[in-house]
mmCIF file with all atom_site columns, C-alpha atoms in Angstrom:
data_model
loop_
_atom_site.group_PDB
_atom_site.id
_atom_site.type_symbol
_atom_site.label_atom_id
_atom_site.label_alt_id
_atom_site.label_comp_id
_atom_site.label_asym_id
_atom_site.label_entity_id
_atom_site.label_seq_id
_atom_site.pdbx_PDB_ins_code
_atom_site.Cartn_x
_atom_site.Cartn_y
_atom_site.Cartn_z
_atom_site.occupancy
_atom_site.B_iso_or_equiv
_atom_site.pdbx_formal_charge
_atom_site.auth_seq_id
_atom_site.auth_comp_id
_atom_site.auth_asym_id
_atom_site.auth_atom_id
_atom_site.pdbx_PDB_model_num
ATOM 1   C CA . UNK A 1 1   ? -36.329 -38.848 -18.518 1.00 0.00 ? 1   UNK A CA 1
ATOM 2   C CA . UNK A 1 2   ? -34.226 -36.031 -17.647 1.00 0.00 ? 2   UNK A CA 1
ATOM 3   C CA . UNK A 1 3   ? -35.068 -32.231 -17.456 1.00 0.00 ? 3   UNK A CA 1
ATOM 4   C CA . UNK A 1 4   ? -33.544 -31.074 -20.191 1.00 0.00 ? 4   UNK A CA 1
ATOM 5   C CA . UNK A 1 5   ? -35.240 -33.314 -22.103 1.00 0.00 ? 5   UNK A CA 1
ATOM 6   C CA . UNK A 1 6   ? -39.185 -31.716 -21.495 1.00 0.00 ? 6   UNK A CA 1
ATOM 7   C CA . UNK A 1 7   ? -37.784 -27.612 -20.086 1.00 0.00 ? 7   UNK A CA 1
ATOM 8   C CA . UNK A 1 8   ? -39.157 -25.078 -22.039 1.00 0.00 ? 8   UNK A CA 1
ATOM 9   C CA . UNK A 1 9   ? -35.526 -23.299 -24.233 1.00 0.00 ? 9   UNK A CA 1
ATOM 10  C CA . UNK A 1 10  ? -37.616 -20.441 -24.963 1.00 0.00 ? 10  UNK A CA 1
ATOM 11  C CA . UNK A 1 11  ? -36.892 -18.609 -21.759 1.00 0.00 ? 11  UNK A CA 1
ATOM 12  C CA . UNK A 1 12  ? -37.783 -14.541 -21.095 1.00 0.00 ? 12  UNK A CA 1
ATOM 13  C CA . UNK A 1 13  ? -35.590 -13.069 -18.822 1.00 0.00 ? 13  UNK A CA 1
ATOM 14  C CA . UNK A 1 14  ? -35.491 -9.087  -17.044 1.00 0.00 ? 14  UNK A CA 1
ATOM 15  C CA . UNK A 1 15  ? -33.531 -6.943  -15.285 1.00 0.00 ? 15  UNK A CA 1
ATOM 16  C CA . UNK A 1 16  ? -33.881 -6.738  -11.396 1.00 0.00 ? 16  UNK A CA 1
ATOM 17  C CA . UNK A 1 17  ? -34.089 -2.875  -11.840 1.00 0.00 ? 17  UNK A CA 1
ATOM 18  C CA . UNK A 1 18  ? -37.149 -3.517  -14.481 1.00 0.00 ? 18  UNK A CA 1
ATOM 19  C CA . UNK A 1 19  ? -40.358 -2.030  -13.033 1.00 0.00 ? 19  UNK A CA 1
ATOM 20  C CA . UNK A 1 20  ? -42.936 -4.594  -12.227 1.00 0.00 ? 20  UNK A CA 1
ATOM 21  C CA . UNK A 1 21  ? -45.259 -3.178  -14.768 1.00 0.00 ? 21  UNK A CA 1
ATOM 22  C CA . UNK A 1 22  ? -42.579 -3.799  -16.946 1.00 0.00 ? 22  UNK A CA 1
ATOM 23  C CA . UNK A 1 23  ? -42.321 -7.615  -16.162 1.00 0.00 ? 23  UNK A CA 1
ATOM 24  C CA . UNK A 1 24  ? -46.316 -7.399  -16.363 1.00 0.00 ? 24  UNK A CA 1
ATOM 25  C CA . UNK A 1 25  ? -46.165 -6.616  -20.125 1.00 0.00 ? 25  UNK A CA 1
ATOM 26  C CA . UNK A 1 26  ? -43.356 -9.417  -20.514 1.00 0.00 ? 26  UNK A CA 1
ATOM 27  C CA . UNK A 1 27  ? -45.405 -11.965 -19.550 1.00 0.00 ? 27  UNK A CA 1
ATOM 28  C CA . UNK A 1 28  ? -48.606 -10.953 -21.299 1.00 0.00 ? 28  UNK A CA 1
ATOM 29  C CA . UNK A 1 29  ? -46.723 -10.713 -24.189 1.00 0.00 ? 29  UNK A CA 1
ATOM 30  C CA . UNK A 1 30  ? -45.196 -14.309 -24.258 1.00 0.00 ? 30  UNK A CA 1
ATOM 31  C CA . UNK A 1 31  ? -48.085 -15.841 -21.742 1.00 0.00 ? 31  UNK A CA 1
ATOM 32  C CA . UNK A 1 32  ? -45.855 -16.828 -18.901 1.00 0.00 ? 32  UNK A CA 1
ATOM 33  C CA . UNK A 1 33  ? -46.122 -17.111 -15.576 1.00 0.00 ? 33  UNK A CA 1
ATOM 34  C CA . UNK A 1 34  ? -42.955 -16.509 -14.228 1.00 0.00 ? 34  UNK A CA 1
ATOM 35  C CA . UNK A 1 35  ? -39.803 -14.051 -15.942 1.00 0.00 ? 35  UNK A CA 1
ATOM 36  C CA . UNK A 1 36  ? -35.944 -15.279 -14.689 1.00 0.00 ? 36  UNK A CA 1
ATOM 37  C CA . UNK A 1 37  ? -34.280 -12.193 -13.707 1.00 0.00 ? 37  UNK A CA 1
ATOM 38  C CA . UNK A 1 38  ? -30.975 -12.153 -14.652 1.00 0.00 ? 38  UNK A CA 1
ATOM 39  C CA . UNK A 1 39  ? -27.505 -11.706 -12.627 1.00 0.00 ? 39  UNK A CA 1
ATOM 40  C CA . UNK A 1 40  ? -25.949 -8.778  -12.562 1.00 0.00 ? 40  UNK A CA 1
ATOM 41  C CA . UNK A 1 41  ? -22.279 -10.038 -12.717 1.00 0.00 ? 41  UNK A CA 1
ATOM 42  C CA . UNK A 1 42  ? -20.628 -13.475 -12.774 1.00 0.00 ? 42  UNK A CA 1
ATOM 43  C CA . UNK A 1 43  ? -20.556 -14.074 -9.739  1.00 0.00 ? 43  UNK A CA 1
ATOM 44  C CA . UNK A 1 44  ? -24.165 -13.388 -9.012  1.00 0.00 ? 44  UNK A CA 1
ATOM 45  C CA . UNK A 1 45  ? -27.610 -15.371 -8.672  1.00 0.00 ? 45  UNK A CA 1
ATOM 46  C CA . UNK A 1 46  ? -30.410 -16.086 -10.823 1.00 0.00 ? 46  UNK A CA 1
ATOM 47  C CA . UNK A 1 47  ? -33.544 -14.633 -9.249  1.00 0.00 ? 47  UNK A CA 1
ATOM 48  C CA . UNK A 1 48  ? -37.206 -15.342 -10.510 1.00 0.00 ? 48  UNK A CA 1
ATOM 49  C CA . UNK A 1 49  ? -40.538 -13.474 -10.456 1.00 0.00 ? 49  UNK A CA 1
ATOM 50  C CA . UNK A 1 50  ? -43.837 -14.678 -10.680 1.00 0.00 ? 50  UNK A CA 1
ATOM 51  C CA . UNK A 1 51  ? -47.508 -14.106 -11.128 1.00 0.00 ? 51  UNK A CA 1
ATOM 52  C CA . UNK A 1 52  ? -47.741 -15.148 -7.226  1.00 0.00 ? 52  UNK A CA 1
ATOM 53  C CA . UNK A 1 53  ? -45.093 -12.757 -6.356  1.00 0.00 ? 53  UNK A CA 1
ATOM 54  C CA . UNK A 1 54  ? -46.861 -9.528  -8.259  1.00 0.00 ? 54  UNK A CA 1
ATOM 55  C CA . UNK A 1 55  ? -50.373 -10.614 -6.834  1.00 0.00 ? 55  UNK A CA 1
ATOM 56  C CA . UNK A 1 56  ? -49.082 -11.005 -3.437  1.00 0.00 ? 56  UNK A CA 1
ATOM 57  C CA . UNK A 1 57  ? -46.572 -8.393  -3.133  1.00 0.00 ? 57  UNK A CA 1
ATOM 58  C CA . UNK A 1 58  ? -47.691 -5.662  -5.323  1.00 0.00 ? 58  UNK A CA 1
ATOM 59  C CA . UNK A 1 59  ? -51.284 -6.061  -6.407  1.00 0.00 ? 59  UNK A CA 1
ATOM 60  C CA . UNK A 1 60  ? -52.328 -6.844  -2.982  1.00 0.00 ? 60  UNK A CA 1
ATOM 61  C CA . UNK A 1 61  ? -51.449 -3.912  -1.294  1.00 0.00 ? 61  UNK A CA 1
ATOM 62  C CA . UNK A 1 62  ? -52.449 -1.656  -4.281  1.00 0.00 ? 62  UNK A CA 1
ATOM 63  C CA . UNK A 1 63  ? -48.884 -0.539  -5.062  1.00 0.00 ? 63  UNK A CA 1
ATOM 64  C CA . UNK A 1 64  ? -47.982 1.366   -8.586  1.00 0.00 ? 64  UNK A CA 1
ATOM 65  C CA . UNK A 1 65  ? -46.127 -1.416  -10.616 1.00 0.00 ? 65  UNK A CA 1
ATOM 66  C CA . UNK A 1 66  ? -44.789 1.436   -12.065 1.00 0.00 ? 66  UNK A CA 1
ATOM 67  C CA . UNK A 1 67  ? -42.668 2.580   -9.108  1.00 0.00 ? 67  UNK A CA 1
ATOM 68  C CA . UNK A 1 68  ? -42.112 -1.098  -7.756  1.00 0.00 ? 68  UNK A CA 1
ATOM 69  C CA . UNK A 1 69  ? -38.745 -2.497  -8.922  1.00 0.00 ? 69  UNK A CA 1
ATOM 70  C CA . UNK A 1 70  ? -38.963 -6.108  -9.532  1.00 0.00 ? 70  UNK A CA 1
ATOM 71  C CA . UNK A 1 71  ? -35.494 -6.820  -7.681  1.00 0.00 ? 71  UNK A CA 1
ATOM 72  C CA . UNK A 1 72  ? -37.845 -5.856  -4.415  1.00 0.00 ? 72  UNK A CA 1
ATOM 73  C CA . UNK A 1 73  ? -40.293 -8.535  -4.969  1.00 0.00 ? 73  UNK A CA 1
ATOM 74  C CA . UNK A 1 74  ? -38.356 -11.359 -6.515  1.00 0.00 ? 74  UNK A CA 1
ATOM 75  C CA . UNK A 1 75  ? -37.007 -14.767 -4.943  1.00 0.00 ? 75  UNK A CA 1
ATOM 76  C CA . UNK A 1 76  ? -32.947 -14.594 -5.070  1.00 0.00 ? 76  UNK A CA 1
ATOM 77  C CA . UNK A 1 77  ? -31.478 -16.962 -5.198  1.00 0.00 ? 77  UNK A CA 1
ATOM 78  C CA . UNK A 1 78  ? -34.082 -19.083 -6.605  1.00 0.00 ? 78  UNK A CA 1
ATOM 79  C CA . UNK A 1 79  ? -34.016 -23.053 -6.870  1.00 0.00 ? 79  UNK A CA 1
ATOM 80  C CA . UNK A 1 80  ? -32.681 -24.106 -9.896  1.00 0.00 ? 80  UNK A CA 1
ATOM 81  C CA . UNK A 1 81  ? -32.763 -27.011 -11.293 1.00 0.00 ? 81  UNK A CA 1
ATOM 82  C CA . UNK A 1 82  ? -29.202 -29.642 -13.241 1.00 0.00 ? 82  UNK A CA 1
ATOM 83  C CA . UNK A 1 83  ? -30.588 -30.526 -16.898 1.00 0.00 ? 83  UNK A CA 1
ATOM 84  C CA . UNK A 1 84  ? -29.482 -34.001 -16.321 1.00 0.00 ? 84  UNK A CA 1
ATOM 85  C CA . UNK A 1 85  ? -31.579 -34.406 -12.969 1.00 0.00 ? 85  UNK A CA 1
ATOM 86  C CA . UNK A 1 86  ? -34.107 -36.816 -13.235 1.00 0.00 ? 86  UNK A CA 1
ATOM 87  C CA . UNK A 1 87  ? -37.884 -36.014 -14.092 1.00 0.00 ? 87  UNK A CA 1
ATOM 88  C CA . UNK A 1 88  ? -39.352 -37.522 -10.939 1.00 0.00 ? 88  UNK A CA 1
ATOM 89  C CA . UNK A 1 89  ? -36.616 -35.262 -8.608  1.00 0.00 ? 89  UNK A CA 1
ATOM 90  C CA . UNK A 1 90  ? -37.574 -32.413 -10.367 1.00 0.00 ? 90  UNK A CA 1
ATOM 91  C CA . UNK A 1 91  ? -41.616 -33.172 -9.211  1.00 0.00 ? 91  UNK A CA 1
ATOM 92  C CA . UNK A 1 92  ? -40.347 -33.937 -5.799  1.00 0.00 ? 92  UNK A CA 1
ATOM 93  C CA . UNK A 1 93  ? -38.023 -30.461 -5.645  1.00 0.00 ? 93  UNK A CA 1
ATOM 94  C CA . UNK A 1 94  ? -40.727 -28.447 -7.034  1.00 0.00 ? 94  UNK A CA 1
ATOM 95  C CA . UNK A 1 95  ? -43.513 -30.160 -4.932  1.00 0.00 ? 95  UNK A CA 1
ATOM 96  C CA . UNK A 1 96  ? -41.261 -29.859 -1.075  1.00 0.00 ? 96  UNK A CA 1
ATOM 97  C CA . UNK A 1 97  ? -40.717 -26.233 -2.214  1.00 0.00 ? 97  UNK A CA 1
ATOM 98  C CA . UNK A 1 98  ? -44.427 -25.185 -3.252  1.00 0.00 ? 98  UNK A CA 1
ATOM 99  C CA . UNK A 1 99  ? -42.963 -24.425 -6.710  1.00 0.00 ? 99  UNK A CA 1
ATOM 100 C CA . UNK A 1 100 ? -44.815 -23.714 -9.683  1.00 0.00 ? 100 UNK A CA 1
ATOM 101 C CA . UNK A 1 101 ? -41.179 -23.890 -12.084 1.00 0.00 ? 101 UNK A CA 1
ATOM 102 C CA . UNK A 1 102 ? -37.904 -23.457 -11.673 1.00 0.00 ? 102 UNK A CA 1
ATOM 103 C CA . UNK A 1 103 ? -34.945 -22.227 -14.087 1.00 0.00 ? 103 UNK A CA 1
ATOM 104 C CA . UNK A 1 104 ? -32.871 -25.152 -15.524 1.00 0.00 ? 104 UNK A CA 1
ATOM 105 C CA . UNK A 1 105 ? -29.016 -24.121 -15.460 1.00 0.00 ? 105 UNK A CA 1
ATOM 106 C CA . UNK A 1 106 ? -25.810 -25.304 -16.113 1.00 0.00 ? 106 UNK A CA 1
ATOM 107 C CA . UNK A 1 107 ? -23.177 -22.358 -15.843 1.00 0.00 ? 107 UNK A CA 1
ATOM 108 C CA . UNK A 1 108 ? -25.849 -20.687 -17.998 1.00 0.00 ? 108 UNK A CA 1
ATOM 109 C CA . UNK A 1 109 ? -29.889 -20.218 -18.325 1.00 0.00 ? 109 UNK A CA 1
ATOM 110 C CA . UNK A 1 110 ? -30.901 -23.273 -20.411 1.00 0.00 ? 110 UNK A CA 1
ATOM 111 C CA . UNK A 1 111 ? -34.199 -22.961 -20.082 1.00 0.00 ? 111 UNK A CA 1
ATOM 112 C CA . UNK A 1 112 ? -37.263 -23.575 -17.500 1.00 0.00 ? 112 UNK A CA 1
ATOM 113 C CA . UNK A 1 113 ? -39.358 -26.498 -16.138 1.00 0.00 ? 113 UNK A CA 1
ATOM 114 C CA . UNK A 1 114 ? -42.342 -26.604 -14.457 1.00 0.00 ? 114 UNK A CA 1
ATOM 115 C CA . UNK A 1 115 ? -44.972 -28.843 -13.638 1.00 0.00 ? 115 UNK A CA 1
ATOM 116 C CA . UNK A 1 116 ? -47.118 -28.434 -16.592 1.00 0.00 ? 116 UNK A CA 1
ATOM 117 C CA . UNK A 1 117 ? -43.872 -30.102 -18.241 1.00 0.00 ? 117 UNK A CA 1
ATOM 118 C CA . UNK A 1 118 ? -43.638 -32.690 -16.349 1.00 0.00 ? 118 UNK A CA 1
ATOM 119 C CA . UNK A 1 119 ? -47.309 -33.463 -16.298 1.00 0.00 ? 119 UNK A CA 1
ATOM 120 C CA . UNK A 1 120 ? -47.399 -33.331 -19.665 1.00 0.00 ? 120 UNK A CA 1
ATOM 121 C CA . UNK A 1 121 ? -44.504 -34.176 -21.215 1.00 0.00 ? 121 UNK A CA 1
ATOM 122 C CA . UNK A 1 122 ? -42.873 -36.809 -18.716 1.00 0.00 ? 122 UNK A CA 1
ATOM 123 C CA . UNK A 1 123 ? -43.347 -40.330 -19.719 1.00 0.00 ? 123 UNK A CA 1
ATOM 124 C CA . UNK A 1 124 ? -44.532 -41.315 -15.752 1.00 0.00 ? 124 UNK A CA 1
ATOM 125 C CA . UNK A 1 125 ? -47.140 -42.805 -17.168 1.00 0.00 ? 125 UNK A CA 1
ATOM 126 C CA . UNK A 1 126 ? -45.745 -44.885 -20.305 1.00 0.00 ? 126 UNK A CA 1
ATOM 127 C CA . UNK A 1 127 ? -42.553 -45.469 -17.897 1.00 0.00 ? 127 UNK A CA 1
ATOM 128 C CA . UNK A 1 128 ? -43.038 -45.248 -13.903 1.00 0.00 ? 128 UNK A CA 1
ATOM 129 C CA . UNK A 1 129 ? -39.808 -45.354 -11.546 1.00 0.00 ? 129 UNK A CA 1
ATOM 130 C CA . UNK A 1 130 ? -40.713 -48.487 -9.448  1.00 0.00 ? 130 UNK A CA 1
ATOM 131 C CA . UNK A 1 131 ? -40.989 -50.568 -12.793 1.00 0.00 ? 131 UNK A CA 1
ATOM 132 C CA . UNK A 1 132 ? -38.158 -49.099 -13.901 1.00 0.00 ? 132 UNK A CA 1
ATOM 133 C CA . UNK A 1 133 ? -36.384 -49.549 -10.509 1.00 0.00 ? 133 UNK A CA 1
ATOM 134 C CA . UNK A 1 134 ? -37.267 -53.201 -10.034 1.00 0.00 ? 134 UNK A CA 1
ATOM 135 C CA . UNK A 1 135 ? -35.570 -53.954 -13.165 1.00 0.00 ? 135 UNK A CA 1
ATOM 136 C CA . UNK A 1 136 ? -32.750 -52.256 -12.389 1.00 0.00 ? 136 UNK A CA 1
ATOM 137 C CA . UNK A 1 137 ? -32.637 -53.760 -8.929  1.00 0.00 ? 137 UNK A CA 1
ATOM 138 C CA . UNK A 1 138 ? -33.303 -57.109 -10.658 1.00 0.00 ? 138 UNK A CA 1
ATOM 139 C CA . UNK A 1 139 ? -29.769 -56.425 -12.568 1.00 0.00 ? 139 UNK A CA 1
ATOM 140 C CA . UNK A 1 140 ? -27.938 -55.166 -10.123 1.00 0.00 ? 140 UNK A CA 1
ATOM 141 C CA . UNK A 1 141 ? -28.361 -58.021 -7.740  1.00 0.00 ? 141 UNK A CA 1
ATOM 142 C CA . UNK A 1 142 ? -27.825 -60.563 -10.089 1.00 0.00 ? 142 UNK A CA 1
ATOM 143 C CA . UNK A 1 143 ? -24.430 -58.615 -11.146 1.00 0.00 ? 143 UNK A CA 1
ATOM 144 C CA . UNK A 1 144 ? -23.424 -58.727 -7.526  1.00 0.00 ? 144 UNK A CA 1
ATOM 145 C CA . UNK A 1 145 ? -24.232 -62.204 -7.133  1.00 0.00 ? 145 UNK A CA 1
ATOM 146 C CA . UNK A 1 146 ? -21.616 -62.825 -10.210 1.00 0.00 ? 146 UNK A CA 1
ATOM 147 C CA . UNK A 1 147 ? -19.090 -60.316 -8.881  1.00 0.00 ? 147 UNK A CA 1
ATOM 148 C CA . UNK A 1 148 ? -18.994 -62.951 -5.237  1.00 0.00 ? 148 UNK A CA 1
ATOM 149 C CA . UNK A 1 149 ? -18.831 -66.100 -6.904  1.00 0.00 ? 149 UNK A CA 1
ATOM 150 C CA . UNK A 1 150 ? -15.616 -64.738 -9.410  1.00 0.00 ? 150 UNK A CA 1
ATOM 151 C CA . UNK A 1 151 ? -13.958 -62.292 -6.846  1.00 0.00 ? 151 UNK A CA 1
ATOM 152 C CA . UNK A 1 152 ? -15.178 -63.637 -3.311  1.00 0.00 ? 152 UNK A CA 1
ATOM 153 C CA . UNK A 1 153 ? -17.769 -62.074 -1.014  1.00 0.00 ? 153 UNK A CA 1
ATOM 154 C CA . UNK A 1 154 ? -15.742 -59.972 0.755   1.00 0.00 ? 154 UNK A CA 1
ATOM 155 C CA . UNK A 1 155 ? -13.704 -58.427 -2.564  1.00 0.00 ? 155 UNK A CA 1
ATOM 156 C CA . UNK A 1 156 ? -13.963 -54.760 -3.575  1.00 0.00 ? 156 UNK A CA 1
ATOM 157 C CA . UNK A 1 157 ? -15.718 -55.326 -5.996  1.00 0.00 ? 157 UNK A CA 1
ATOM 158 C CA . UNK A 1 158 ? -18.377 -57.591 -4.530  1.00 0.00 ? 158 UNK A CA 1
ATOM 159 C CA . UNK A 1 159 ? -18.777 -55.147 -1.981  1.00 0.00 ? 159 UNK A CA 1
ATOM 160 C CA . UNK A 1 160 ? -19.156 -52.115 -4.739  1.00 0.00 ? 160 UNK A CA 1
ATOM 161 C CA . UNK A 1 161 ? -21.854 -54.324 -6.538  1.00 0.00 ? 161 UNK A CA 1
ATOM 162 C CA . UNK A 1 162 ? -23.792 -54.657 -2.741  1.00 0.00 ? 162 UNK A CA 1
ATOM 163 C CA . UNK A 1 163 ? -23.531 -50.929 -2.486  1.00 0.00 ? 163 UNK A CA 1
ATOM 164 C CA . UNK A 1 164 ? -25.790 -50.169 -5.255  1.00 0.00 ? 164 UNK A CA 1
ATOM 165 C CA . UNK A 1 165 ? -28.391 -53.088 -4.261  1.00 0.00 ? 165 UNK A CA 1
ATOM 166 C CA . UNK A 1 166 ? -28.378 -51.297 -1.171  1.00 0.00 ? 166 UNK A CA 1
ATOM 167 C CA . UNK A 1 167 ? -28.843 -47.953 -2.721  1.00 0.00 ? 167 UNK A CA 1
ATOM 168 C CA . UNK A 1 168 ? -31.767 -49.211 -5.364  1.00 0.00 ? 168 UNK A CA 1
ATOM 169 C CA . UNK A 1 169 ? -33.282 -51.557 -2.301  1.00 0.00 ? 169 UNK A CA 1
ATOM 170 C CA . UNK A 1 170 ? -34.592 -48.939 -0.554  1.00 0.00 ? 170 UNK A CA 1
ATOM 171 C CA . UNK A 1 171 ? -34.790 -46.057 -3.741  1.00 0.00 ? 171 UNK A CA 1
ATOM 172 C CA . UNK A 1 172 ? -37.709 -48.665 -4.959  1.00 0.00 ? 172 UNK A CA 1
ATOM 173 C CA . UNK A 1 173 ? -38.607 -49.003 -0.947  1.00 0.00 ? 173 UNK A CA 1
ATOM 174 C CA . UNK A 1 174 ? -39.398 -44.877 -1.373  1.00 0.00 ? 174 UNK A CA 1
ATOM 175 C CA . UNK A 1 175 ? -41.555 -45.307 -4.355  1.00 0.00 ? 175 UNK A CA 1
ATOM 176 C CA . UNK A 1 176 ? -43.709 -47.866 -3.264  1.00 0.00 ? 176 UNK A CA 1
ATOM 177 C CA . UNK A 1 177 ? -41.603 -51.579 -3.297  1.00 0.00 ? 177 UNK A CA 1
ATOM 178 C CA . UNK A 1 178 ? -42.920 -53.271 -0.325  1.00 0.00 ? 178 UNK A CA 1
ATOM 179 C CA . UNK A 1 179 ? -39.596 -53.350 2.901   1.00 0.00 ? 179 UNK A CA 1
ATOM 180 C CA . UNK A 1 180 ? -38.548 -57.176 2.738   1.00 0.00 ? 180 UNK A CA 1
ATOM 181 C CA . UNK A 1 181 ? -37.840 -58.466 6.111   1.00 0.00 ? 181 UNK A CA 1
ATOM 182 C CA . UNK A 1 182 ? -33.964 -58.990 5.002   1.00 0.00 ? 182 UNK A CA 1
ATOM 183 C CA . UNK A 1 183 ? -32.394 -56.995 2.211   1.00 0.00 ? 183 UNK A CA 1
ATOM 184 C CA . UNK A 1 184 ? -31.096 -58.885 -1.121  1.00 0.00 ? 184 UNK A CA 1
ATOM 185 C CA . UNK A 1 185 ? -27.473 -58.415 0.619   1.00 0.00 ? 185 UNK A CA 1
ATOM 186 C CA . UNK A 1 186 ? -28.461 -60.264 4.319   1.00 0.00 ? 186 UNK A CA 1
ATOM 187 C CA . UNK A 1 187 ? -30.407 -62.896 2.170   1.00 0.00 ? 187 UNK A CA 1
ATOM 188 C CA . UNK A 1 188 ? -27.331 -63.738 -0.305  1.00 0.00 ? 188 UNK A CA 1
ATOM 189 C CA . UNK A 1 189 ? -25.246 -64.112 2.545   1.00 0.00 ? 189 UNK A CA 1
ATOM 190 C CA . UNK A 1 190 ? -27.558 -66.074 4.338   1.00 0.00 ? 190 UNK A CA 1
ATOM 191 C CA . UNK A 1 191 ? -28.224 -68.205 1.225   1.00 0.00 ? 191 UNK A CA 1
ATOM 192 C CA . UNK A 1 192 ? -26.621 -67.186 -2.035  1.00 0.00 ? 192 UNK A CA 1
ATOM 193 C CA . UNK A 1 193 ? -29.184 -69.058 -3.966  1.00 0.00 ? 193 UNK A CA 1
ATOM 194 C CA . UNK A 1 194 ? -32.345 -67.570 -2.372  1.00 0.00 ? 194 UNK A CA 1
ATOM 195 C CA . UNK A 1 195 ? -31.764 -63.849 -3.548  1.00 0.00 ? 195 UNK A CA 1
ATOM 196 C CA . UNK A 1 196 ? -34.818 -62.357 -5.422  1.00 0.00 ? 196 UNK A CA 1
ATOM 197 C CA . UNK A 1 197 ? -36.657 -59.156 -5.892  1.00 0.00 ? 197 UNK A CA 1
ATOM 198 C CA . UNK A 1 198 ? -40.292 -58.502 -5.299  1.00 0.00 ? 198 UNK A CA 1
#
């Protein structure tokens, strides 16, 4: 599942020069927790505000949101997120960064994810990765062991095909696959008919 698959489209942007009690009223308005703020030329960032950012920065030291600009309090550049990057990298980016969302963009604002999407839109639970990865893994090793028997061992091809057991070998190692003592590509070359997943 990919993020532009569960991001919210409806997306509320503001100004950088908007007052913070300005972005206040945004967000009670459409019940959000965080406004984008928009660049202010083409060649400029997204920035984002949030509810942690007004507490913290504004509320907190009893400031008038009023005469508080939000371009003083926002996060610019802010972490943003490729619609086609996978649900559980999304979790991961978000988690590492201490991220409640993050705007999804492509050239242009598409929308925003955050973990309430993922949590309750993502199909982890119908679908997890290391399932998902030991089938792939399954493929991909029995692909390779085709490629070596029609092209040779040692052709480009072969060698392509053991690049990506490599590369799902220890992806499915990261989520939980227990580190064999040889990978798939040691063990087919030790014995070609003893390669298997577990």
């Amino acid at each position: 599942m990919r993020a532009k698959q569960i991001m919210t489209q409806d997306v509320a942007t503001i100004r950088g020069s908007a007052s913070v009690a300005e972005a206040v009223r945004l967000m009670r308005l459409k019940g959000l927790r965080a406004l984008i703020v928009e660049p202010r030329h083409s060649a400029d960032a997204y920035g984002i505000v949030t509810v942690a950012d007004i507490a913290g920065k504004v509320i907190a030291y009893g400031k008038d949101s009023d005469n508080v600009r939000v371009y003083e309090i926002m996060s610019k550049p802010c972490i943003t997120v490729d619609p086609d990057l996978d649900v559980e990298y999304v979790a991961r980016l978000l988690s590492n960064n201490n991220l409640w969302c993050a705007p999804v963009i492509r050239g242009e604002l598409m929308g925003v994810i955050s973990i309430t999407d993922i949590v309750s839109k993502g199909d982890f639970i119908a679908k997890p990765k290391l399932t998902f990865l030991r089938k792939e893994l399954h493929k991909a090793i029995s692909d390779a062991r085709a490629i070596s028997a029609n092209f040779g061992a040692d052709s480009k091809r072969a060698v392509e095909a053991w690049d990506l057991v490599d590369e799902l070998e220890t992806e499915a190692c990261f989520y939980g696959l227990p580190k064999p003592d040889k990978s798939a590509r040691e063990l087919f070359a030790d014995k070609p008919e003893l390669v298997a997943v577990g």
